[in-house]
Coordinates of N, CA and C in Angstrom, one line a residue:
M1 N 0.8 -1.2 0.0 CA 0.0 0.0 0.0 C 0.9 1.3 0.0
D2 N 2.0 1.2 0.7 CA 2.9 2.4 0.7 C 3.5 2.7 -0.7
E3 N 3.7 1.7 -1.4 CA 4.3 1.9 -2.8 C 3.2 2.6 -3.7
Q4 N 1.9 2.2 -3.5 CA 0.9 2.8 -4.3 C 0.7 4.3 -3.9
L5 N 0.8 4.5 -2.6 CA 0.7 5.9 -2.1 C 1.9 6.7 -2.6
T6 N 3.0 6.2 -2.6 CA 4.2 6.9 -3.0 C 4.1 7.2 -4.5
M7 N 3.7 6.3 -5.3 CA 3.6 6.5 -6.8 C 2.5 7.6 -7.0
A8 N 1.4 7.5 -6.3 CA 0.3 8.5 -6.5 C 0.8 9.8 -6.1
A9 N 1.5 9.9 -5.0 CA 2.0 11.2 -4.5 C 3.0 11.8 -5.5
K10 N 3.9 11.0 -6.1 CA 4.8 11.5 -7.0 C 4.1 12.0 -8.3
T11 N 3.1 11.3 -8.7 CA 2.3 11.7 -9.9 C 1.6 13.0 -9.6
L12 N 1.0 13.1 -8.5 CA 0.3 14.3 -8.1 C 1.2 15.5 -7.9
A13 N 2.4 15.2 -7.3 CA 3.4 16.3 -7.2 C 3.9 16.8 -8.5
R14 N 4.1 15.9 -9.5 CA 4.5 16.3 -10.9 C 3.4 17.2 -11.5
W15 N 2.2 16.7 -11.4 CA 1.1 17.4 -11.9 C 1.0 18.8 -11.3
C16 N 1.1 18.9 -10.0 CA 1.0 20.2 -9.3 C 2.2 21.1 -9.7
Y17 N 3.4 20.6 -9.7 CA 4.6 21.4 -10.1 C 4.5 21.9 -11.5
A18 N 4.1 21.1 -12.4 CA 4.0 21.6 -13.8 C 3.0 22.7 -14.0
R19 N 2.0 22.8 -13.1 CA 1.0 23.8 -13.2 C 1.2 24.9 -12.2
G20 N 2.3 25.0 -11.6 CA 2.6 26.1 -10.7 C 1.9 26.0 -9.4
V21 N 1.5 24.8 -8.9 CA 0.8 24.7 -7.6 C 1.8 24.2 -6.6
D22 N 1.9 24.9 -5.5 CA 2.9 24.5 -4.4 C 2.1 23.9 -3.2
E23 N 2.9 23.6 -2.2 CA 2.3 22.9 -1.0 C 1.3 23.7 -0.3
R24 N 1.1 24.9 -0.6 CA 0.0 25.7 0.1 C -1.4 25.2 -0.4
V25 N -1.4 24.3 -1.3 CA -2.6 23.7 -1.8 C -3.4 23.0 -0.7
L26 N -2.8 22.7 0.4 CA -3.5 22.0 1.5 C -4.5 22.9 2.1
G27 N -4.4 24.2 1.9 CA -5.3 25.2 2.5 C -6.7 25.3 1.7
V28 N -6.8 24.7 0.6 CA -8.1 24.8 -0.2 C -9.1 23.8 0.2
G29 N -10.3 23.9 -0.3 CA -11.4 23.0 0.1 C -11.2 21.5 -0.2
E30 N -11.8 20.7 0.5 CA -11.6 19.2 0.3 C -12.2 18.8 -1.0
Q31 N -13.3 19.3 -1.5 CA -13.8 18.9 -2.8 C -12.9 19.2 -3.9
L32 N -12.3 20.4 -3.8 CA -11.3 20.8 -4.8 C -10.1 20.0 -4.8
L33 N -9.6 19.6 -3.6 CA -8.4 18.7 -3.5 C -8.7 17.4 -4.2
K34 N -9.9 16.9 -3.9 CA -10.3 15.6 -4.5 C -10.4 15.6 -6.0
A35 N -11.0 16.7 -6.5 CA -11.1 16.9 -8.0 C -9.7 17.0 -8.6
A36 N -8.8 17.7 -8.0 CA -7.4 17.9 -8.5 C -6.7 16.5 -8.5
A37 N -6.8 15.8 -7.4 CA -6.2 14.4 -7.3 C -6.7 13.5 -8.4
D38 N -8.1 13.5 -8.6 CA -8.7 12.7 -9.6 C -8.2 13.0 -11.0
Q39 N -8.1 14.3 -11.2 CA -7.6 14.8 -12.6 C -6.1 14.4 -12.8
A40 N -5.3 14.6 -11.8 CA -3.9 14.3 -11.9 C -3.6 12.8 -12.0
L41 N -4.3 12.0 -11.3 CA -4.1 10.6 -11.3 C -4.8 9.9 -12.4
G42 N -5.8 10.5 -13.0 CA -6.6 9.9 -14.1 C -7.6 8.9 -13.6
R43 N -7.8 8.9 -12.3 CA -8.8 8.0 -11.7 C -9.1 8.5 -10.3
T44 N -10.1 8.0 -9.7 CA -10.5 8.4 -8.3 C -9.5 7.9 -7.3
A45 N -9.0 8.8 -6.5 CA -8.1 8.3 -5.4 C -8.9 7.7 -4.3
S46 N -8.3 6.7 -3.7 CA -8.9 5.9 -2.6 C -9.2 6.9 -1.4
A47 N -10.4 6.9 -0.9 CA -10.8 7.8 0.2 C -9.9 7.7 1.4
H48 N -9.5 6.5 1.8 CA -8.7 6.3 3.0 C -7.3 6.8 2.8
L49 N -6.9 7.0 1.6 CA -5.5 7.4 1.3 C -5.4 9.0 1.0
E50 N -6.5 9.6 0.9 CA -6.5 11.0 0.4 C -5.6 11.9 1.3
Q51 N -5.8 11.9 2.6 CA -5.1 12.8 3.5 C -3.6 12.5 3.5
A52 N -3.3 11.2 3.5 CA -1.8 10.9 3.5 C -1.2 11.2 2.1
L53 N -2.1 11.1 1.0 CA -1.6 11.4 -0.3 C -1.2 12.9 -0.4
W54 N -2.1 13.8 0.1 CA -1.8 15.2 0.0 C -0.7 15.6 0.9
Q55 N -0.5 14.9 2.1 CA 0.6 15.3 3.0 C 1.9 14.9 2.3
Q56 N 2.0 13.7 1.7 CA 3.2 13.3 1.0 C 3.5 14.2 -0.2
T57 N 2.4 14.5 -0.9 CA 2.6 15.4 -2.1 C 3.1 16.8 -1.7
A58 N 2.6 17.3 -0.6 CA 3.1 18.6 -0.1 C 4.6 18.5 0.3
A59 N 5.0 17.4 0.9 CA 6.4 17.2 1.3 C 7.2 17.1 0.0
L60 N 6.8 16.4 -1.0 CA 7.5 16.4 -2.3 C 7.6 17.7 -3.0
L61 N 6.6 18.5 -2.9 CA 6.6 19.8 -3.5 C 7.6 20.8 -2.7
R62 N 7.6 20.6 -1.4 CA 8.6 21.4 -0.6 C 10.0 21.0 -1.0
Q63 N 10.2 19.7 -1.1 CA 11.6 19.2 -1.5 C 12.0 19.8 -2.9
R64 N 11.0 19.8 -3.8 CA 11.3 20.3 -5.2 C 11.6 21.8 -5.1
R65 N 10.8 22.6 -4.3 CA 11.1 24.0 -4.2 C 12.5 24.2 -3.6
D66 N 12.9 23.5 -2.6 CA 14.2 23.6 -2.0 C 15.3 23.3 -3.1
W67 N 15.1 22.2 -3.8 CA 16.0 21.8 -4.8 C 16.2 22.9 -5.9
D68 N 15.0 23.4 -6.4 CA 15.1 24.5 -7.4 C 15.9 25.7 -6.8
R69 N 15.6 26.0 -5.6 CA 16.4 27.2 -5.0 C 17.9 26.8 -4.9
D70 N 18.2 25.7 -4.4 CA 19.6 25.3 -4.3 C 20.4 25.2 -5.6
H71 N 19.7 24.8 -6.6 CA 20.3 24.7 -8.0 C 20.0 25.8 -8.9
Q72 N 19.4 26.9 -8.4 CA 19.1 28.1 -9.1 C 18.3 27.8 -10.4
V73 N 17.3 27.0 -10.2 CA 16.4 26.6 -11.3 C 15.1 27.4 -11.1
S74 N 14.6 28.0 -12.2 CA 13.3 28.7 -12.1 C 12.2 27.7 -12.3
P75 N 11.3 27.7 -11.3 CA 10.1 26.8 -11.4 C 9.1 27.3 -12.4
P76 N 8.1 26.5 -12.8 CA 7.1 27.1 -13.7 C 6.4 28.3 -13.0
P77 N 5.8 29.1 -13.8 CA 5.1 30.3 -13.2 C 4.0 29.8 -12.3
P78 N 3.8 30.4 -11.1 CA 2.8 30.0 -10.2 C 1.4 30.1 -10.7
A79 N 0.5 29.2 -10.4 CA -0.9 29.3 -10.8 C -1.5 30.3 -9.9
A80 N -2.5 31.0 -10.4 CA -3.2 32.0 -9.6 C -4.0 31.3 -8.5
C81 N -4.5 30.1 -8.8 CA -5.2 29.4 -7.8 C -5.4 27.9 -8.3
L82 N -5.8 27.0 -7.4 CA -6.0 25.6 -7.8 C -7.0 25.5 -8.9
P83 N -8.1 26.2 -8.9 CA -9.1 26.0 -10.0 C -8.5 26.4 -11.4
C84 N -7.6 27.4 -11.4 CA -6.9 27.8 -12.6 C -6.0 26.7 -13.1
A85 N -5.3 26.1 -12.1 CA -4.4 25.0 -12.5 C -5.1 23.8 -13.1
M86 N -6.4 23.6 -12.6 CA -7.2 22.5 -13.1 C -7.8 22.8 -14.5
A87 N -8.5 23.9 -14.5 CA -9.1 24.3 -15.8 C -9.4 25.8 -15.7
V88 N -8.5 26.6 -16.3 CA -8.7 28.1 -16.1 C -10.0 28.6 -16.7
D89 N -10.5 28.0 -17.7 CA -11.8 28.5 -18.2 C -13.0 28.3 -17.3
H90 N -12.8 27.5 -16.2 CA -13.9 27.3 -15.3 C -13.6 28.0 -13.9
C91 N -12.6 28.7 -13.8 CA -12.2 29.4 -12.6 C -13.2 30.6 -12.4
P92 N -13.9 30.6 -11.3 CA -14.9 31.7 -11.2 C -14.2 33.1 -10.9
T93 N -12.9 33.1 -10.5 CA -12.2 34.3 -10.2 C -11.4 34.8 -11.4
H94 N -10.8 33.9 -12.1 CA -9.8 34.3 -13.1 C -10.2 34.0 -14.5
A95 N -11.3 33.4 -14.8 CA -11.7 33.1 -16.2 C -11.9 34.4 -16.9
G96 N -11.5 34.4 -18.2 CA -11.6 35.5 -19.0 C -10.5 36.5 -18.9
R97 N -9.5 36.3 -18.1 CA -8.4 37.2 -18.0 C -7.1 36.5 -18.4
R98 N -7.2 35.8 -19.5 CA -6.0 35.0 -20.0 C -5.6 35.7 -21.3
C99 N -4.3 35.6 -21.6 CA -3.7 36.1 -22.8 C -4.2 35.2 -24.0
R100 N -4.6 35.9 -25.0 CA -5.1 35.2 -26.2 C -4.0 34.5 -26.9
A101 N -2.8 34.9 -26.9 CA -1.7 34.3 -27.6 C -1.1 33.1 -26.8
C102 N -0.8 33.3 -25.5 CA -0.1 32.3 -24.7 C -0.9 31.6 -23.7
G103 N -2.1 32.1 -23.4 CA -2.9 31.5 -22.3 C -2.6 31.9 -20.9
G104 N -1.5 32.7 -20.7 CA -1.1 33.1 -19.4 C -2.0 34.1 -18.8
Q105 N -1.8 34.3 -17.5 CA -2.6 35.3 -16.7 C -2.3 36.7 -17.2
L106 N -3.4 37.5 -17.4 CA -3.2 38.9 -17.8 C -3.3 39.7 -16.5
H107 N -2.5 40.7 -16.4 CA -2.5 41.6 -15.2 C -3.8 42.5 -15.4
R108 N -4.4 42.9 -14.3 CA -5.6 43.7 -14.3 C -5.4 45.0 -15.1
I109 N -4.3 45.6 -15.0 CA -4.0 46.9 -15.8 C -4.1 46.6 -17.3
V110 N -3.6 45.5 -17.7 CA -3.6 45.2 -19.1 C -5.1 45.0 -19.6
V111 N -5.9 44.3 -18.8 CA -7.3 44.1 -19.1 C -8.0 45.4 -19.1
D112 N -7.8 46.2 -18.0 CA -8.4 47.5 -17.9 C -8.2 48.4 -19.1
E113 N -7.0 48.3 -19.7 CA -6.6 49.1 -20.9 C -7.2 48.5 -22.2
G114 N -7.9 47.4 -22.1 CA -8.6 46.8 -23.2 C -7.8 45.8 -24.1
F115 N -6.6 45.4 -23.6 CA -5.8 44.5 -24.3 C -6.1 43.1 -23.9
D116 N -5.9 42.1 -24.9 CA -6.2 40.7 -24.6 C -5.0 39.9 -24.8
T117 N -3.8 40.5 -24.9 CA -2.5 39.8 -25.0 C -1.5 40.5 -24.1
H118 N -0.5 39.8 -23.7 CA 0.7 40.4 -23.0 C 1.4 41.2 -24.1
P119 N 2.1 42.3 -23.7 CA 2.9 43.1 -24.6 C 3.9 42.3 -25.3
C120 N 4.5 41.3 -24.6 CA 5.6 40.5 -25.2 C 5.0 39.5 -26.2
C121 N 3.7 39.1 -26.1 CA 3.1 38.2 -26.9 C 2.6 38.8 -28.2
D122 N 2.6 40.1 -28.3 CA 2.1 40.8 -29.4 C 3.2 41.2 -30.4
R123 N 4.1 40.2 -30.5 CA 5.3 40.4 -31.3 C 5.3 39.2 -32.3
P124 N 6.0 39.3 -33.4 CA 6.1 38.1 -34.3 C 6.6 36.9 -33.7
G125 N 6.1 35.8 -34.1 CA 6.5 34.5 -33.6 C 5.4 33.5 -33.9
T126 N 5.5 32.3 -33.4 CA 4.6 31.2 -33.6 C 3.2 31.5 -32.9
N127 N 3.3 32.2 -31.8 CA 2.0 32.5 -31.1 C 1.6 34.0 -31.2
G128 N 2.5 34.8 -31.6 CA 2.3 36.2 -31.6 C 1.6 36.8 -32.9
S129 N 1.3 38.0 -32.9 CA 0.7 38.7 -34.0 C 1.7 39.1 -35.0
L130 N 1.3 39.1 -36.3 CA 2.3 39.6 -37.3 C 2.2 41.0 -37.6
T131 N 1.3 41.8 -36.9 CA 1.1 43.2 -37.1 C 2.4 44.0 -36.9
F132 N 3.2 43.6 -35.9 CA 4.5 44.3 -35.7 C 5.4 44.1 -36.9
L133 N 5.5 42.9 -37.4 CA 6.4 42.6 -38.5 C 5.9 43.3 -39.8
E134 N 4.6 43.3 -40.0 CA 4.1 43.9 -41.2 C 4.4 45.4 -41.2
H135 N 4.2 46.1 -40.0 CA 4.4 47.5 -39.9 C 5.9 47.8 -40.1
T136 N 6.8 47.0 -39.6 CA 8.2 47.2 -39.8 C 8.6 47.1 -41.2
A137 N 8.0 46.1 -41.9 CA 8.3 45.9 -43.3 C 7.8 47.1 -44.2
Q138 N 6.7 47.6 -43.8 CA 6.2 48.8 -44.5 C 7.1 50.0 -44.3
L139 N 7.5 50.2 -43.1 CA 8.5 51.3 -42.8 C 9.8 51.2 -43.6
L140 N 10.3 50.0 -43.6 CA 11.5 49.7 -44.3 C 11.4 49.9 -45.8
G141 N 10.3 49.5 -46.3 CA 10.0 49.7 -47.8 C 9.9 51.1 -48.1
A142 N 9.2 51.9 -47.3 CA 9.0 53.3 -47.5 C 10.4 54.0 -47.4
T143 N 11.2 53.6 -46.5 CA 12.5 54.2 -46.3 C 13.4 54.0 -47.6
L144 N 13.3 52.7 -48.1 CA 14.1 52.4 -49.3 C 13.6 53.1 -50.5
L145 N 12.3 53.3 -50.6 CA 11.8 54.1 -51.8 C 12.2 55.5 -51.7
A146 N 12.2 56.1 -50.5 CA 12.5 57.5 -50.3 C 14.0 57.8 -50.5
H147 N 14.8 56.8 -50.1 CA 16.3 57.0 -50.2 C 16.9 55.7 -50.9
P148 N 16.8 55.7 -52.3 CA 17.3 54.5 -52.9 C 18.8 54.4 -52.8
P149 N 19.3 53.2 -52.7 CA 20.8 53.0 -52.6 C 21.5 53.5 -53.9
D150 N 22.7 53.8 -53.7 CA 23.5 54.3 -54.9 C 23.6 53.1 -55.9
Q151 N 23.4 53.5 -57.1 CA 23.5 52.6 -58.2 C 25.0 52.3 -58.6
P152 N 25.4 51.1 -58.8 CA 26.8 50.8 -59.3 C 26.9 51.3 -60.7
A153 N 28.1 51.8 -61.0 CA 28.4 52.4 -62.3 C 28.8 51.3 -63.3

């Protein structure tokens, strides 16, 4: 039984770490913890193991945080809350405040200004807008037309 608990805790810790959830997760509601464990494990966690599972998961997350700090590794960006880590579209607090390009959390000021992407995501690239690149190309073309290079003799 200990081996099953250890494997489940490691799986849950990897799931939490990848989504930016740390050991403070123990402070959220029991139903939410159960839903997160079920989603991470891909099956329902045994009721008699749940408390021990979360305690071991919290210990693993603390160890990982310490390891990251000792080895100067940047962890994934922290989740705004556990519901965001599970499914941001269903979070009652943060839904609708996500970057259109990368899916990351938008700051309130960005939303208040009417933008739906991070400033860094509004640049050319696989996820970004091509508006910046198109504008730059137009400026370069206009500059070349206004000042043609010297013609070779």
